[in-house]
Amino acid sequence: MNSNADTTDDCSDVLIVSDSMAVAAHNEDANVSLVGHTYLIKGKLSNGLSFIAYTYAGELPSCAFGLNSQGLAFTLNSVPPVEDEIVPAGIGRNFVSRDLLEATSTADALARIRSSEVSVGHSYNLIDIQKRMILNVETASRSRVSVHEVGATPFFHANMYLHLQVQQVHDENSISRQKRAAFLPQGSKTDVLSLLGDTEDTKYPIYMTGPTLYTLCTTVIDLDERTLTIIEGNPKYGKVSHVFSMSSNELNLKLVNHAELNLKLVNHAEGTHL
């Protein structure tokens, strides 16, 4: 576990909160076998809260990204620890992210993260539309948590801990993406999408097309526009498939000018495809 490791899931995030823009952009990367096996789950709970979550078949919503009707959203980055950091019989990280879909505020989301006796840690990018705030929260077993508030300096996160001191797997893929991102401009939303679409490093590209890892989609959460946008294909070309408004409790799907939408939107309350 201390040597180089080939991970089965990798994600890349660019987070910025400046005077001119507030954006969280995320590449959802996974094993190529998961292509075509993802869903958008729309849930409406008995207390009136609604959420939308990008979900893998057979898993809880969501180990990827999601948003709710309280103006909160999150994206996730796995941070594989060494074996000694794993606590047997601890809470699985997917239960924590499912719980986050019901958070009513940033403070509530942090409390849910802190209160969980997890088996392994995770990196949570918490987005608060109302407060125009993005937090990167790194966690580890044994109740260790580090919170970094994102500012005007672009913050790139791959799949290694950046500010929580934890023994971790040496992941060449993640290290390479982190180094590459440091050389690319991130001053505009176009720059951010170009970065997430970068394929310059053929061995460890930021945008992945196989043979093992594949970028399933890119999501962009714009705190000023109050939207969550899903892009299919390389994000530098901007093929938008879905845009969700976070301005109302209904989390309405906005119309986009593409006839073919490859993702299935499932209404969890009614069990129907939308």
Coordinates of C-alpha atoms in Angstrom, one line a residue:
M1 CA 0.0 0.0 0.0
N2 CA 3.0 2.3 0.4
S3 CA 4.2 1.8 -3.1
N4 CA 2.7 3.1 -6.3
A5 CA -1.0 2.2 -6.7
D6 CA -3.4 2.0 -9.6
T7 CA -6.7 3.4 -8.3
T8 CA -10.1 2.4 -9.6
D9 CA -11.6 5.8 -9.3
D10 CA -10.0 9.3 -9.8
C11 CA -11.5 12.7 -10.0
S12 CA -10.2 16.2 -10.5
D13 CA -11.7 19.5 -9.2
V14 CA -11.0 23.2 -9.8
L15 CA -12.5 25.5 -7.1
I16 CA -12.4 29.3 -7.3
V17 CA -14.2 32.1 -5.3
S18 CA -13.1 35.5 -6.5
D19 CA -14.7 38.9 -7.1
S20 CA -15.3 38.0 -10.8
M21 CA -16.5 34.3 -10.4
A22 CA -17.4 31.6 -8.0
V23 CA -17.1 28.1 -9.6
A24 CA -16.7 24.5 -8.6
A25 CA -15.8 22.3 -11.6
H26 CA -15.4 18.5 -11.4
N27 CA -14.4 15.7 -13.6
E28 CA -16.2 12.4 -12.6
D29 CA -13.7 9.7 -13.4
A30 CA -14.2 6.0 -12.9
N31 CA -13.4 2.6 -14.3
V32 CA -14.3 2.4 -18.0
S33 CA -16.7 -0.5 -17.2
L34 CA -19.1 2.1 -15.6
V35 CA -19.7 3.9 -18.9
G36 CA -23.4 3.9 -19.5
H37 CA -24.3 2.8 -16.0
T38 CA -24.9 6.1 -14.3
Y39 CA -28.1 7.9 -13.4
L40 CA -29.4 11.2 -12.1
I41 CA -31.6 10.5 -9.1
K42 CA -34.1 13.1 -8.1
G43 CA -35.4 12.5 -4.6
K44 CA -38.2 14.3 -2.7
L45 CA -38.3 13.6 1.0
S46 CA -41.3 13.7 3.3
N47 CA -40.0 16.9 5.0
G48 CA -40.1 18.7 1.6
L49 CA -36.4 18.7 0.9
S50 CA -35.4 17.7 -2.6
F51 CA -32.1 16.6 -4.0
I52 CA -30.5 15.5 -7.3
A53 CA -27.5 13.2 -7.3
Y54 CA -25.3 11.7 -10.0
T55 CA -25.3 8.0 -9.1
Y56 CA -23.7 4.7 -10.1
A57 CA -26.0 1.7 -10.7
G58 CA -26.4 -0.2 -7.5
E59 CA -24.9 2.4 -5.2
L60 CA -26.3 5.1 -2.8
P61 CA -26.7 8.6 -4.2
S62 CA -24.1 9.9 -4.3
C63 CA -20.4 8.9 -4.4
A64 CA -19.9 11.6 -7.2
F65 CA -21.8 14.9 -6.8
G66 CA -25.2 16.2 -5.9
L67 CA -27.2 19.3 -4.9
N68 CA -30.3 19.9 -2.8
S69 CA -33.1 22.4 -2.4
Q70 CA -31.3 24.2 0.4
G71 CA -28.8 25.7 -2.0
L72 CA -26.1 23.2 -1.1
A73 CA -24.0 21.1 -3.4
F74 CA -21.0 18.9 -3.2
T75 CA -18.4 17.1 -5.3
L76 CA -16.1 14.4 -4.0
N77 CA -12.5 13.2 -4.4
S78 CA -11.3 9.8 -3.1
V79 CA -8.1 10.0 -1.0
P80 CA -6.8 6.4 -0.7
P81 CA -5.0 5.9 2.7
V82 CA -2.3 3.4 3.6
E83 CA -3.6 0.2 5.3
D84 CA -2.8 1.4 8.8
E85 CA -5.2 4.3 8.4
I86 CA -8.2 2.1 7.7
V87 CA -10.6 1.4 10.7
P88 CA -12.5 -1.9 10.3
A89 CA -16.2 -1.7 10.9
G90 CA -16.2 2.0 10.5
I91 CA -18.9 3.9 8.5
G92 CA -18.5 3.6 4.7
R93 CA -17.9 7.0 3.0
N94 CA -20.9 6.6 0.7
F95 CA -23.2 6.7 3.7
V96 CA -21.7 10.1 4.7
S97 CA -22.2 11.6 1.2
R98 CA -25.8 10.3 1.1
D99 CA -26.4 12.0 4.5
L100 CA -25.0 15.3 3.0
L101 CA -27.9 15.4 0.5
E102 CA -30.1 16.2 3.5
A103 CA -27.9 19.0 5.0
T104 CA -29.7 22.3 5.6
S105 CA -26.7 24.5 5.9
T106 CA -22.9 24.4 5.6
A107 CA -22.7 24.1 9.4
D108 CA -25.0 21.2 9.3
A109 CA -23.0 19.5 6.5
L110 CA -19.8 19.9 8.5
A111 CA -21.5 18.5 11.6
R112 CA -22.6 15.5 9.6
I113 CA -19.1 14.9 8.3
R114 CA -17.5 15.4 11.8
S115 CA -19.9 13.1 13.6
S116 CA -19.2 10.1 11.4
E117 CA -16.8 7.5 12.6
V118 CA -15.6 6.6 9.2
S119 CA -13.6 3.6 8.1
V120 CA -11.6 5.6 5.5
G121 CA -11.3 9.3 4.8
H122 CA -12.6 11.4 1.9
S123 CA -12.3 14.8 0.3
Y124 CA -15.6 16.8 0.2
N125 CA -16.0 20.0 -1.8
L126 CA -18.9 21.7 -0.1
I127 CA -20.7 24.5 -2.1
D128 CA -23.0 27.0 -0.5
I129 CA -24.9 29.0 -3.0
Q130 CA -26.5 31.3 -0.5
K131 CA -23.2 32.3 1.2
R132 CA -21.2 32.2 -2.0
M133 CA -18.7 29.9 -0.3
I134 CA -16.8 26.8 -1.2
L135 CA -15.0 24.6 1.4
N136 CA -12.7 21.7 0.8
V137 CA -13.0 19.3 3.7
E138 CA -10.5 16.5 4.0
T139 CA -11.3 13.7 6.5
A140 CA -9.6 10.6 7.8
S141 CA -10.5 7.8 10.2
R142 CA -10.3 8.5 13.9
S143 CA -12.3 11.7 13.6
R144 CA -9.6 13.8 11.8
V145 CA -10.9 16.7 9.8
S146 CA -9.2 19.7 8.0
V147 CA -11.2 22.5 6.5
H148 CA -9.9 24.9 3.8
E149 CA -12.0 27.8 2.6
V150 CA -11.4 28.4 -1.1
G151 CA -10.6 32.0 -2.2
A152 CA -9.4 33.8 -5.3
T153 CA -6.4 31.5 -5.8
P154 CA -7.6 28.6 -7.8
F155 CA -7.6 25.3 -5.8
F156 CA -7.0 22.1 -7.7
H157 CA -7.7 18.8 -6.0
A158 CA -7.0 15.3 -7.4
N159 CA -6.8 12.2 -5.2
M160 CA -4.3 12.9 -2.5
Y161 CA -4.5 14.8 0.7
L162 CA -3.4 18.4 0.4
H163 CA -3.8 19.9 3.9
L164 CA -4.7 17.1 6.3
Q165 CA -1.6 15.3 7.5
V166 CA -2.3 11.6 6.8
Q167 CA -0.2 8.7 5.6
Q168 CA -1.4 8.0 2.1
V169 CA -0.8 6.0 -1.0
H170 CA 1.7 7.4 -3.4
D171 CA -0.5 7.9 -6.5
E172 CA 1.5 8.9 -9.6
N173 CA -1.7 9.6 -11.5
S174 CA -2.8 12.1 -8.9
I175 CA 0.6 13.7 -8.5
S176 CA 0.9 14.1 -12.3
R177 CA -2.5 15.7 -12.6
Q178 CA -1.7 18.1 -9.7
K179 CA 1.6 19.2 -11.3
R180 CA 0.0 19.6 -14.7
A181 CA -2.8 21.8 -13.3
A182 CA -0.3 24.1 -11.7
F183 CA 1.1 25.0 -15.1
L184 CA -2.3 25.8 -16.7
P185 CA -4.2 29.0 -16.6
Q186 CA -7.3 29.0 -14.4
G187 CA -8.5 32.7 -14.5
S188 CA -11.8 32.1 -16.3
K189 CA -14.5 29.5 -16.6
T190 CA -13.2 28.8 -20.1
D191 CA -9.7 28.2 -18.7
V192 CA -11.1 25.9 -16.0
L193 CA -12.9 23.8 -18.6
S194 CA -9.8 23.7 -20.8
L195 CA -7.8 22.5 -17.8
L196 CA -10.3 19.7 -17.0
G197 CA -10.1 18.7 -20.7
D198 CA -6.4 18.6 -20.8
T199 CA -4.8 15.5 -22.4
E200 CA -1.2 16.6 -22.8
D201 CA 0.2 13.9 -20.5
T202 CA -0.7 10.8 -22.4
K203 CA 0.1 8.5 -19.5
Y204 CA -1.8 10.4 -16.8
P205 CA -4.1 12.9 -18.5
I206 CA -6.5 15.1 -16.5
Y207 CA -9.3 14.2 -19.0
M208 CA -9.4 10.4 -19.3
T209 CA -10.5 8.2 -22.1
G210 CA -9.3 4.7 -21.1
P211 CA -8.2 2.0 -21.3
T212 CA -8.8 1.7 -17.5
L213 CA -10.1 5.1 -16.3
Y214 CA -12.7 7.2 -18.1
T215 CA -14.1 10.7 -17.5
L216 CA -17.8 10.0 -17.4
C217 CA -18.8 13.6 -17.4
T218 CA -17.9 17.1 -16.1
T219 CA -20.1 19.2 -13.8
V220 CA -19.8 22.9 -13.3
I221 CA -21.5 24.6 -10.3
D222 CA -21.7 28.3 -10.8
L223 CA -22.6 30.0 -7.5
D224 CA -23.4 33.4 -9.2
E225 CA -25.6 31.9 -11.9
R226 CA -27.0 29.4 -9.3
T227 CA -26.8 26.5 -11.8
L228 CA -25.3 23.0 -11.9
T229 CA -24.3 22.1 -15.5
I230 CA -23.4 18.6 -16.7
I231 CA -21.1 18.4 -19.8
E232 CA -20.6 15.2 -21.8
G233 CA -17.4 14.5 -23.6
N234 CA -14.3 16.7 -23.3
P235 CA -15.4 19.8 -21.3
K236 CA -13.3 22.2 -23.4
Y237 CA -15.8 21.6 -26.2
G238 CA -18.8 22.4 -24.0
K239 CA -21.4 19.8 -25.0
V240 CA -23.9 20.6 -22.3
S241 CA -26.4 17.8 -21.6
H242 CA -28.2 19.1 -18.4
V243 CA -28.5 22.4 -16.6
F244 CA -30.3 22.5 -13.2
S245 CA -31.4 25.7 -11.6
M246 CA -30.6 26.0 -7.9
S247 CA -32.7 29.2 -7.5
S248 CA -35.9 27.3 -6.5
N249 CA -36.8 24.4 -4.3
E250 CA -37.9 22.4 -7.3
L251 CA -34.3 22.1 -8.8
N252 CA -35.8 22.5 -12.3
L253 CA -34.1 21.1 -15.3
K254 CA -33.5 24.0 -17.8
L255 CA -33.8 23.3 -21.5
V256 CA -30.7 22.9 -23.5
N257 CA -30.2 22.8 -27.3
H258 CA -29.3 19.2 -27.6
A259 CA -31.8 16.6 -28.8
E260 CA -30.1 13.6 -27.4
L261 CA -29.5 13.3 -23.7
N262 CA -27.6 10.1 -22.8
L263 CA -28.1 10.3 -19.0
K264 CA -31.3 9.0 -17.5
L265 CA -33.0 11.2 -15.0
V266 CA -34.9 9.1 -12.5
N267 CA -37.6 10.5 -10.2
H268 CA -36.9 8.6 -6.9
A269 CA -40.2 9.5 -5.4
E270 CA -42.3 8.2 -8.3
G271 CA -39.9 5.6 -9.8
T272 CA -40.3 7.0 -13.3
H273 CA -37.8 8.2 -16.0
L274 CA -38.0 11.9 -16.8

